[in-house]
Coordinates of C-alpha atoms and ligand atoms in Angstrom, one line a residue:
Chain A
X1 CA -0.7 74.2 -36.0
X2 CA 1.6 77.2 -36.1
X3 CA 3.0 79.2 -39.0
X4 CA 5.4 82.2 -38.9
X5 CA 6.1 84.3 -42.0
X6 CA 8.8 87.0 -42.2
X7 CA 8.7 87.6 -38.4
X8 CA 10.9 90.5 -37.4
X9 CA 11.5 91.6 -33.8
X10 CA 13.3 94.9 -33.1
X11 CA 14.2 96.4 -29.7
X12 CA 14.6 100.1 -29.2
X13 CA 17.5 101.0 -26.8
X14 CA 17.5 104.7 -26.3
X15 CA 18.0 106.0 -29.9
X16 CA 19.4 102.7 -31.2
X17 CA 17.3 100.1 -33.0
X18 CA 18.5 96.5 -32.7
X19 CA 16.9 93.8 -34.8
X20 CA 17.0 90.5 -33.0
X21 CA 14.8 88.3 -35.2
X22 CA 15.4 88.9 -39.0
X23 CA 12.6 87.5 -41.3
X24 CA 12.0 84.3 -39.5
X25 CA 10.0 81.7 -41.5
X26 CA 9.1 78.8 -39.3
X27 CA 6.2 76.4 -39.1
X28 CA 5.3 73.6 -36.7
X29 CA 3.0 70.7 -37.3
X30 CA 0.9 69.1 -34.6
X31 CA 2.8 66.5 -32.6
X32 CA 6.2 67.5 -33.6
X33 CA 9.2 67.6 -31.2
X34 CA 11.5 70.4 -32.1
X35 CA 14.8 71.6 -30.6
X36 CA 16.0 75.2 -31.1
X37 CA 19.8 75.5 -30.7
X38 CA 21.9 78.6 -30.9
X39 CA 24.5 80.7 -29.0
X40 CA 23.8 83.0 -26.1
X41 CA 22.1 86.2 -27.4
X42 CA 21.0 84.7 -30.8
X43 CA 17.3 85.3 -30.3
X44 CA 15.9 82.0 -29.0
X45 CA 14.0 83.3 -26.0
X46 CA 12.7 86.2 -28.1
X47 CA 11.4 83.7 -30.7
X48 CA 9.9 81.5 -28.0
X49 CA 8.1 84.4 -26.3
X50 CA 6.4 85.3 -29.7
X51 CA 5.5 81.6 -30.2
X52 CA 3.9 81.5 -26.7
X53 CA 2.0 84.8 -27.4
X54 CA 3.8 86.5 -24.5
X55 CA 5.3 89.1 -26.9
X56 CA 4.3 90.5 -30.3
X57 CA 6.6 90.6 -33.3
X58 CA 7.5 94.0 -34.7
X59 CA 6.2 92.8 -38.1
X60 CA 5.4 89.6 -40.0
X61 CA 2.5 87.1 -39.8
X62 CA 2.0 84.6 -37.0
X63 CA -0.9 82.1 -37.5
X64 CA -1.8 79.9 -34.6
X65 CA -4.5 77.2 -35.0
X66 CA -5.7 79.0 -38.1
X67 CA -5.9 82.5 -36.5
X68 CA -3.6 85.4 -37.1
X69 CA -2.5 86.2 -33.5
X70 CA -2.5 90.0 -34.1
X71 CA -6.3 89.8 -34.7
X72 CA -7.0 88.0 -31.4
X73 CA -8.6 89.7 -28.5
X74 CA -6.6 89.8 -25.2
X75 CA -9.2 87.5 -23.6
X76 CA -8.7 84.9 -26.3
X77 CA -4.9 85.2 -26.1
X78 CA -5.1 84.7 -22.3
X79 CA -7.3 81.6 -22.9
X80 CA -4.7 80.2 -25.4
X81 CA -1.8 80.9 -23.0
X82 CA -3.6 79.3 -20.1
X83 CA -5.3 76.3 -21.7
X84 CA -3.3 75.4 -24.8
X85 CA 0.3 76.4 -24.1
X86 CA 2.5 75.2 -21.3
X87 CA 5.5 77.6 -20.9
X88 CA 8.7 76.7 -19.0
X89 CA 10.6 80.0 -18.5
X90 CA 14.4 80.2 -18.7
X91 CA 14.4 81.8 -15.2
X92 CA 11.5 79.8 -13.8
X93 CA 9.3 82.8 -12.8
X94 CA 8.0 81.1 -9.7
X95 CA 6.0 83.1 -7.2
X96 CA 8.3 83.5 -4.1
X97 CA 5.6 83.4 -1.5
X98 CA 3.9 80.2 -2.6
X99 CA 5.1 76.7 -1.9
X100 CA 6.1 74.3 -4.7
X101 CA 2.6 72.8 -4.6
X102 CA 0.8 76.2 -4.6
X103 CA 3.0 77.3 -7.6
X104 CA 2.0 74.2 -9.6
X105 CA -1.7 74.6 -8.6
X106 CA -1.8 78.2 -9.9
X107 CA -2.7 77.5 -13.6
X108 CA -5.4 75.1 -12.4
X109 CA -6.9 77.8 -10.3
X110 CA -7.1 80.0 -13.4
X111 CA -8.7 77.1 -15.3
X112 CA -11.4 76.8 -12.6
X113 CA -10.4 73.3 -11.4
X114 CA -11.8 72.4 -7.9
X115 CA -9.5 72.3 -4.9
X116 CA -9.3 68.5 -4.3
X117 CA -8.6 67.7 -7.9
X118 CA -6.2 70.6 -8.2
X119 CA -4.1 69.5 -5.2
X120 CA -4.0 65.9 -6.4
X121 CA -2.9 66.8 -10.0
X122 CA -0.3 69.3 -8.7
X123 CA 1.1 66.8 -6.3
X124 CA 1.2 64.0 -9.0
X125 CA 3.1 66.3 -11.4
X126 CA 5.7 67.2 -8.7
X127 CA 6.2 63.6 -7.9
X128 CA 6.8 62.9 -11.6
X129 CA 9.6 65.5 -11.7
X130 CA 11.2 64.0 -8.6
X131 CA 10.0 66.5 -6.0
X132 CA 7.5 64.5 -4.0
X133 CA 9.4 65.4 -0.8
X134 CA 9.5 69.2 -1.5
X135 CA 5.8 70.1 -1.8
X136 CA 5.8 72.6 1.0
X137 CA 9.1 74.3 0.2
X138 CA 9.0 77.8 -1.1
X139 CA 11.4 78.7 -4.0
X140 CA 14.1 80.1 -1.7
X141 CA 14.0 76.8 0.2
X142 CA 14.7 74.9 -3.0
X143 CA 17.9 74.3 -5.0
X144 CA 18.2 75.9 -8.5
X145 CA 17.5 72.6 -10.3
X146 CA 14.5 71.9 -7.9
X147 CA 13.1 75.3 -8.7
X148 CA 13.5 74.6 -12.4
X149 CA 11.6 71.3 -12.0
X150 CA 8.7 73.1 -10.2
X151 CA 8.5 75.4 -13.2
X152 CA 8.3 72.3 -15.5
X153 CA 5.6 70.7 -13.4
X154 CA 3.6 74.0 -13.4
X155 CA 3.8 74.1 -17.2
X156 CA 2.7 70.5 -17.7
X157 CA -0.1 70.3 -15.0
X158 CA -2.8 71.7 -17.4
X159 CA -2.0 69.0 -20.0
X160 CA -1.3 71.6 -22.7
X161 CA -1.4 70.7 -26.4
X162 CA 1.8 72.8 -27.0
X163 CA 4.7 72.7 -24.6
X164 CA 7.3 75.5 -24.9
X165 CA 10.4 74.9 -22.7
X166 CA 13.2 77.5 -22.6
X167 CA 16.3 75.6 -21.5
X168 CA 14.4 73.2 -19.2
X169 CA 17.5 71.3 -18.2
X170 CA 20.0 74.2 -17.8
X171 CA 20.2 73.8 -14.0
X172 CA 20.0 70.0 -13.9
X173 CA 22.7 67.4 -13.7
X174 CA 22.9 64.9 -16.6
X175 CA 20.8 62.1 -15.0
X176 CA 18.0 64.4 -13.8
X177 CA 18.1 66.2 -17.2
X178 CA 17.6 62.9 -19.0
X179 CA 14.7 62.0 -16.7
X180 CA 13.0 65.3 -17.7
X181 CA 13.6 64.6 -21.4
X182 CA 12.1 61.1 -20.9
X183 CA 9.0 62.9 -19.5
X184 CA 8.9 65.2 -22.5
X185 CA 9.2 62.3 -24.9
X186 CA 6.4 60.5 -23.2
X187 CA 4.2 63.6 -23.5
X188 CA 5.1 63.8 -27.2
X189 CA 4.1 60.2 -27.7
X190 CA 0.7 61.2 -26.3
X191 CA 0.5 63.6 -29.2
X192 CA 1.6 66.9 -27.6
X193 CA 3.7 69.3 -29.6
X194 CA 7.0 70.2 -27.9
X195 CA 9.4 73.0 -28.6
X196 CA 12.6 73.0 -26.5
X197 CA 15.4 75.6 -26.5
X198 CA 18.6 74.1 -25.4
X199 CA 22.4 74.6 -25.5
X200 CA 23.1 70.9 -25.0
X201 CA 23.4 68.9 -28.2
X202 CA 22.7 65.7 -26.3
X203 CA 19.4 67.2 -25.1
X204 CA 18.6 68.5 -28.6
X205 CA 19.0 65.0 -30.1
X206 CA 15.8 63.9 -28.3
X207 CA 13.8 66.0 -30.8
X208 CA 12.6 64.8 -34.3
X209 CA 13.6 68.2 -35.8
X210 CA 16.5 70.5 -34.9
X211 CA 16.4 74.2 -35.8
X212 CA 19.5 76.4 -35.5
X213 CA 19.4 80.1 -34.8
X214 CA 22.3 82.4 -35.3
X215 CA 22.2 86.2 -34.9
X216 CA 18.4 86.2 -35.4
X217 CA 18.4 84.0 -38.5
X218 CA 16.9 80.5 -38.6
X219 CA 18.2 77.5 -40.4
X220 CA 16.9 73.9 -40.3
X221 CA 19.2 71.0 -39.6
X222 CA 18.4 67.5 -40.9
X223 CA 17.8 65.5 -37.8
Chain B
X1 CA 43.9 78.9 2.5
X2 CA 40.7 77.3 3.6
X3 CA 39.9 74.3 5.8
X4 CA 36.5 72.8 6.7
X5 CA 36.2 70.2 9.4
X6 CA 33.0 68.2 10.1
X7 CA 30.8 70.9 8.6
X8 CA 27.1 70.2 9.1
X9 CA 24.2 72.3 7.7
X10 CA 20.7 71.6 8.7
X11 CA 17.5 73.4 7.6
X12 CA 14.4 73.6 9.7
X13 CA 11.2 73.2 7.6
X14 CA 8.3 73.7 10.1
X15 CA 8.8 70.9 12.5
X16 CA 11.1 68.8 10.3
X17 CA 14.9 69.0 10.3
X18 CA 16.7 68.3 7.1
X19 CA 20.5 67.8 7.2
X20 CA 21.9 68.9 3.8
X21 CA 25.6 68.8 4.5
X22 CA 26.8 65.8 6.6
X23 CA 30.2 66.1 8.2
X24 CA 32.0 67.7 5.3
X25 CA 35.8 67.6 5.5
X26 CA 37.3 69.7 2.7
X27 CA 40.4 71.9 2.3
X28 CA 41.6 74.1 -0.5
X29 CA 45.2 75.3 -1.0
X30 CA 46.1 78.6 -2.5
X31 CA 46.0 78.6 -6.3
X32 CA 44.0 75.4 -6.8
X33 CA 41.3 75.0 -9.4
X34 CA 38.5 72.8 -8.0
X35 CA 35.3 71.6 -9.6
X36 CA 32.4 70.5 -7.5
X37 CA 30.1 68.0 -9.3
X38 CA 26.8 66.5 -8.0
X39 CA 23.1 66.0 -8.8
X40 CA 20.5 68.6 -8.3
X41 CA 19.7 69.1 -4.6
X42 CA 22.8 67.4 -3.4
X43 CA 24.1 70.4 -1.4
X44 CA 26.5 72.2 -3.8
X45 CA 25.2 75.7 -3.5
X46 CA 24.7 75.3 0.3
X47 CA 28.4 74.3 0.6
X48 CA 29.5 77.2 -1.7
X49 CA 27.5 79.8 0.4
X50 CA 29.3 78.6 3.5
X51 CA 32.7 78.8 1.7
X52 CA 31.9 82.3 0.6
X53 CA 30.8 83.4 4.1
X54 CA 27.3 84.1 2.9
X55 CA 25.9 81.5 5.3
X56 CA 27.0 79.9 8.5
X57 CA 27.2 76.1 9.1
X58 CA 25.0 74.6 11.8
X59 CA 28.2 73.1 13.3
X60 CA 31.8 72.3 12.5
X61 CA 35.0 74.3 12.0
X62 CA 35.6 76.6 9.0
X63 CA 39.1 78.2 9.0
X64 CA 39.7 80.8 6.3
X65 CA 43.2 82.3 5.9
X66 CA 44.1 81.1 9.4
X67 CA 40.9 82.5 11.1
X68 CA 37.9 80.6 12.4
X69 CA 35.1 82.3 10.5
X70 CA 32.7 82.0 13.5
X71 CA 35.0 84.3 15.5
X72 CA 35.1 87.1 12.9
X73 CA 33.2 90.3 13.3
X74 CA 30.5 91.2 10.7
X75 CA 32.7 94.1 9.4
X76 CA 35.6 91.7 8.8
X77 CA 33.4 89.2 7.1
X78 CA 32.0 91.9 4.9
X79 CA 35.6 93.0 4.0
X80 CA 36.5 89.4 3.1
X81 CA 33.4 89.0 1.0
X82 CA 34.0 92.3 -0.9
X83 CA 37.8 92.3 -1.2
X84 CA 39.0 88.7 -1.3
X85 CA 36.1 86.6 -2.6
X86 CA 34.4 86.9 -6.0
X87 CA 31.0 85.1 -6.0
X88 CA 29.1 84.2 -9.2
X89 CA 25.6 83.3 -8.0
X90 CA 23.6 80.5 -9.6
X91 CA 20.7 82.9 -10.3
X92 CA 22.9 85.9 -11.1
X93 CA 21.4 88.3 -8.5
X94 CA 21.8 91.3 -10.7
X95 CA 20.2 94.6 -9.6
X96 CA 17.3 95.0 -12.1
X97 CA 17.4 98.8 -12.2
X98 CA 21.1 99.1 -13.0
X99 CA 22.7 98.7 -16.4
X100 CA 25.2 96.0 -17.1
X101 CA 28.0 98.5 -16.5
X102 CA 26.5 99.8 -13.3
X103 CA 26.1 96.3 -11.9
X104 CA 29.8 95.5 -12.6
X105 CA 30.8 98.9 -11.0
X106 CA 29.0 98.1 -7.8
X107 CA 31.7 96.1 -5.9
X108 CA 34.2 98.8 -6.9
X109 CA 32.0 101.5 -5.4
X110 CA 32.1 99.5 -2.1
X111 CA 35.8 99.2 -2.4
X112 CA 36.2 103.0 -2.7
X113 CA 37.5 103.0 -6.3
X114 CA 37.3 106.4 -8.0
X115 CA 34.7 106.9 -10.8
X116 CA 37.0 107.1 -13.8
X117 CA 39.0 104.0 -12.9
X118 CA 35.8 102.2 -11.9
X119 CA 34.1 102.7 -15.2
X120 CA 37.2 101.7 -17.2
X121 CA 37.7 98.5 -15.2
X122 CA 34.0 97.5 -15.4
X123 CA 33.9 98.2 -19.1
X124 CA 37.1 96.2 -19.7
X125 CA 35.7 93.2 -17.8
X126 CA 32.4 93.3 -19.7
X127 CA 34.4 93.3 -23.0
X128 CA 36.4 90.3 -21.7
X129 CA 33.2 88.3 -21.2
X130 CA 31.9 89.3 -24.7
X131 CA 29.5 92.0 -23.7
X132 CA 31.2 95.2 -25.0
X133 CA 28.0 96.1 -26.9
X134 CA 25.6 95.7 -24.0
X135 CA 27.0 98.1 -21.4
X136 CA 23.8 100.1 -21.1
X137 CA 21.4 97.2 -21.1
X138 CA 19.5 96.5 -17.9
X139 CA 19.0 92.8 -16.9
X140 CA 15.6 92.6 -18.5
X141 CA 17.1 93.8 -21.8
X142 CA 19.6 91.0 -21.8
X143 CA 19.4 87.3 -22.6
X144 CA 19.8 84.7 -19.9
X145 CA 23.4 83.9 -20.9
X146 CA 24.2 87.6 -21.2
X147 CA 22.9 88.2 -17.6
X148 CA 25.1 85.3 -16.4
X149 CA 28.1 86.9 -18.0
X150 CA 27.4 90.2 -16.3
X151 CA 27.3 88.3 -13.0
X152 CA 30.7 86.8 -13.9
X153 CA 32.2 90.1 -14.8
X154 CA 30.9 91.6 -11.5
X155 CA 32.6 88.8 -9.5
X156 CA 36.0 89.2 -11.2
X157 CA 36.2 93.0 -11.4
X158 CA 37.7 93.4 -7.9
X159 CA 40.5 90.9 -8.8
X160 CA 39.6 88.6 -5.9
X161 CA 42.1 86.0 -4.6
X162 CA 39.3 83.4 -4.3
X163 CA 36.7 83.0 -7.1
X164 CA 33.6 81.0 -6.3
X165 CA 31.3 80.3 -9.3
X166 CA 28.0 78.4 -8.9
X167 CA 27.3 76.9 -12.3
X168 CA 28.8 79.9 -14.3
X169 CA 28.1 78.3 -17.7
X170 CA 24.6 76.9 -17.0
X171 CA 23.0 79.4 -19.4
X172 CA 25.7 79.5 -22.0
X173 CA 26.2 77.6 -25.3
X174 CA 29.2 75.4 -25.5
X175 CA 31.5 77.9 -27.3
X176 CA 30.7 80.8 -25.0
X177 CA 31.0 78.4 -22.0
X178 CA 34.5 77.4 -23.1
X179 CA 35.5 81.1 -23.5
X180 CA 34.5 81.7 -19.9
X181 CA 36.5 78.6 -18.8
X182 CA 39.5 80.0 -20.7
X183 CA 39.1 83.2 -18.7
X184 CA 39.0 81.2 -15.4
X185 CA 42.0 79.2 -16.4
X186 CA 43.9 82.4 -17.2
X187 CA 43.0 83.8 -13.8
X188 CA 44.1 80.6 -12.2
X189 CA 47.5 80.8 -13.9
X190 CA 47.8 84.3 -12.3
X191 CA 47.6 82.5 -9.0
X192 CA 43.9 83.0 -8.1
X193 CA 42.1 80.1 -6.3
X194 CA 39.0 79.0 -8.2
X195 CA 36.1 76.8 -7.1
X196 CA 33.4 76.0 -9.7
X197 CA 30.1 74.2 -9.2
X198 CA 29.0 72.6 -12.5
X199 CA 26.9 69.8 -13.8
X200 CA 28.9 69.5 -17.0
X201 CA 31.7 67.0 -16.9
X202 CA 33.4 68.8 -19.8
X203 CA 33.5 72.0 -17.8
X204 CA 34.6 70.1 -14.7
X205 CA 37.7 68.7 -16.5
X206 CA 39.2 72.2 -16.7
X207 CA 40.0 71.9 -13.0
X208 CA 43.0 70.3 -11.4
X209 CA 40.9 68.6 -8.7
X210 CA 37.3 67.3 -8.9
X211 CA 35.2 66.8 -5.8
X212 CA 31.9 65.0 -6.0
X213 CA 29.0 65.6 -3.6
X214 CA 26.1 63.2 -3.2
X215 CA 23.3 63.7 -0.7
X216 CA 25.4 66.0 1.4
X217 CA 28.5 63.8 1.5
X218 CA 31.8 64.7 -0.2
X219 CA 34.2 62.4 -2.0
X220 CA 37.3 63.3 -3.9
X221 CA 37.9 62.0 -7.5
X222 CA 41.4 61.6 -8.8
X223 CA 41.7 64.1 -11.6
Ligands
LIG1 N1 14.0 94.1 -23.9 C1 15.1 94.2 -24.6 N2 15.7 95.3 -25.0 C2 16.8 95.3 -25.8 N3 17.5 94.2 -26.2 C3 17.0 93.0 -25.8 C4 15.8 92.9 -25.0 N4 15.6 91.6 -24.8 C5 16.5 90.9 -25.4 N5 17.4 91.8 -26.0 C6 18.6 91.4 -26.8 O1 18.1 90.5 -27.8 C7 19.1 89.5 -28.1 C8 18.4 88.2 -28.0 O2 18.0 87.9 -26.7 P1 17.4 86.5 -26.4 O3 17.0 86.5 -24.9 O4 16.3 86.1 -27.3 O5 18.6 85.5 -26.6 P2 18.8 83.9 -26.3 O6 19.1 83.3 -27.6 O7 17.6 83.4 -25.6 O8 20.1 83.9 -25.4 P3 20.5 83.0 -24.1 O9 20.9 81.6 -24.7 O10 21.6 83.7 -23.5 O11 19.3 82.9 -23.2 C9 20.2 89.7 -27.0 O12 21.3 90.3 -27.6 C10 19.6 90.7 -26.0 O13 20.6 91.6 -25.5
LIG2 N1 16.3 77.5 3.0 C1 16.1 76.2 2.9 N2 15.2 75.5 3.6 C2 15.0 74.2 3.5 N3 15.6 73.4 2.6 C3 16.6 74.0 1.8 C4 16.8 75.4 1.9 N4 17.8 75.7 1.0 C5 18.1 74.5 0.4 N5 17.4 73.5 0.9 C6 17.4 72.1 0.5 O1 18.8 71.7 0.6 C7 19.1 70.8 -0.5 C8 20.4 71.2 -1.1 O2 20.2 72.5 -1.8 P1 21.3 73.1 -2.7 O3 20.8 74.4 -3.2 O4 22.6 73.2 -1.9 O5 21.5 72.0 -3.8 P2 22.4 72.0 -5.2 O6 23.3 70.9 -5.1 O7 23.0 73.4 -5.4 O8 21.3 71.8 -6.3 P3 21.2 72.4 -7.8 O9 22.2 71.6 -8.6 O10 19.8 72.0 -8.2 O11 21.4 73.8 -7.8 C9 17.9 70.7 -1.4 O12 17.2 69.5 -1.2 C10 17.0 71.9 -1.0 O13 15.7 71.6 -1.1
LIG3 MG1 17.4 82.7 -23.6
LIG4 MG1 22.7 75.0 -6.7

């Protein structure tokens, strides 16, 4: 479903060049459940943003569903990002002026879903992540872990085929974190492909494959 | 150093009242190292914001260094917040247009520290949290865990007597998280009072006292 060959990502800071991803070779088959582990600053979010077509590599090939992403038009990229990929951001990226329910409805608005169905689906997903009582709260009226769960609900409400979650349990206590992982495992049993970045080895163990990243270099770990 | 009696915090959401802290009785002696554990949404950050004088309780007594906080003038409250308390926010609250170094210098500017000493102290603290190579990066040029460590450095640079850290290791891998806890333990050996909110039992064990919070009610755990 997804293949990366010799992916390099370099940032320019003033005059200095910093290479954050160094010849990453990585492929994902449909229906896999992968965890990406690695220290702070090692390149996990940078890799995830490229997988999710939110950022372009400096060089290398990235083939998604048989197409080289570099050759895709912006309209097609936007379609893939909205319809096929669900992205849980490390810092949630919720819209501050919208309620929890409105934040989760947003991707359904872009997908052209009618209002009645939209509200029902958004509410159902928020109940699934344990926030049935918080539909009207805006982000600054929610705790950190509640905001994170709104971000998870928003990523899942379009029933994406690929779910990319950047540290989805970072702000959650152990019990709530495991509930979210049970939800991801259920979605994976339905056939969805899941990639999770995490620092927590216990969370990583839910995956069928663990990939480690250190200083921009990837290595596979038998799982 | 700090005593709370029958602290209640209630939020008004439209017509509904929601009581988040229910008659919290809690005191902290100078030099203690306390961990606050509890599930997502249980009231930890709400309690911490009241301890740090960033928010007022709906009712109850809060005596800090012998003064009832309600009777303090805004100028005195601001002085306490700047000089005596170091606050690590759950979502970092870094200023997006300033570099890591400038973000850490900010509290020293408010404290009237001269430029040369300010830059030296800010740089030293960033080196201590492992970010010596990232002084010029702005927040959007830093990873999640790197931003968190800038927020930690900013809270510690004024050498506060009380350090309040809301989930300071949430975005960090285990090794980096333990390095930060070593830094907190060192500061505690110097006599500083430390209160940490965390979801991670391993991190909580660094404290000399563990307090659990569930649905707005506090209970002490023998540690
Ligand atoms: N826009 C940018 N400009 C310059 N450097 C950047 C930029 N974005 C990220 N970096 C650097 O790239 C490196 C990798 O960042 P990345 O966010 O991928 O790390 P990470 O593995 O997700 O870390 P964390 O676990 O802390 O979230 C970091 O050292 C960071 O400082
Ligand atoms: N401004 C507000 N208006 C209404 N409700 C609020 C407001 N701020 C917080 N709450 C509610 O108060 C409760 C406690 O929030 P708090 O942020 O203290 O939790 P927490 O224990 O820090 O959780 P987490 O571990 O997820 O960060 C939550 O249910 C939240 O929805
Ligand atoms: Mg990251
Ligand atoms: Mg909180």
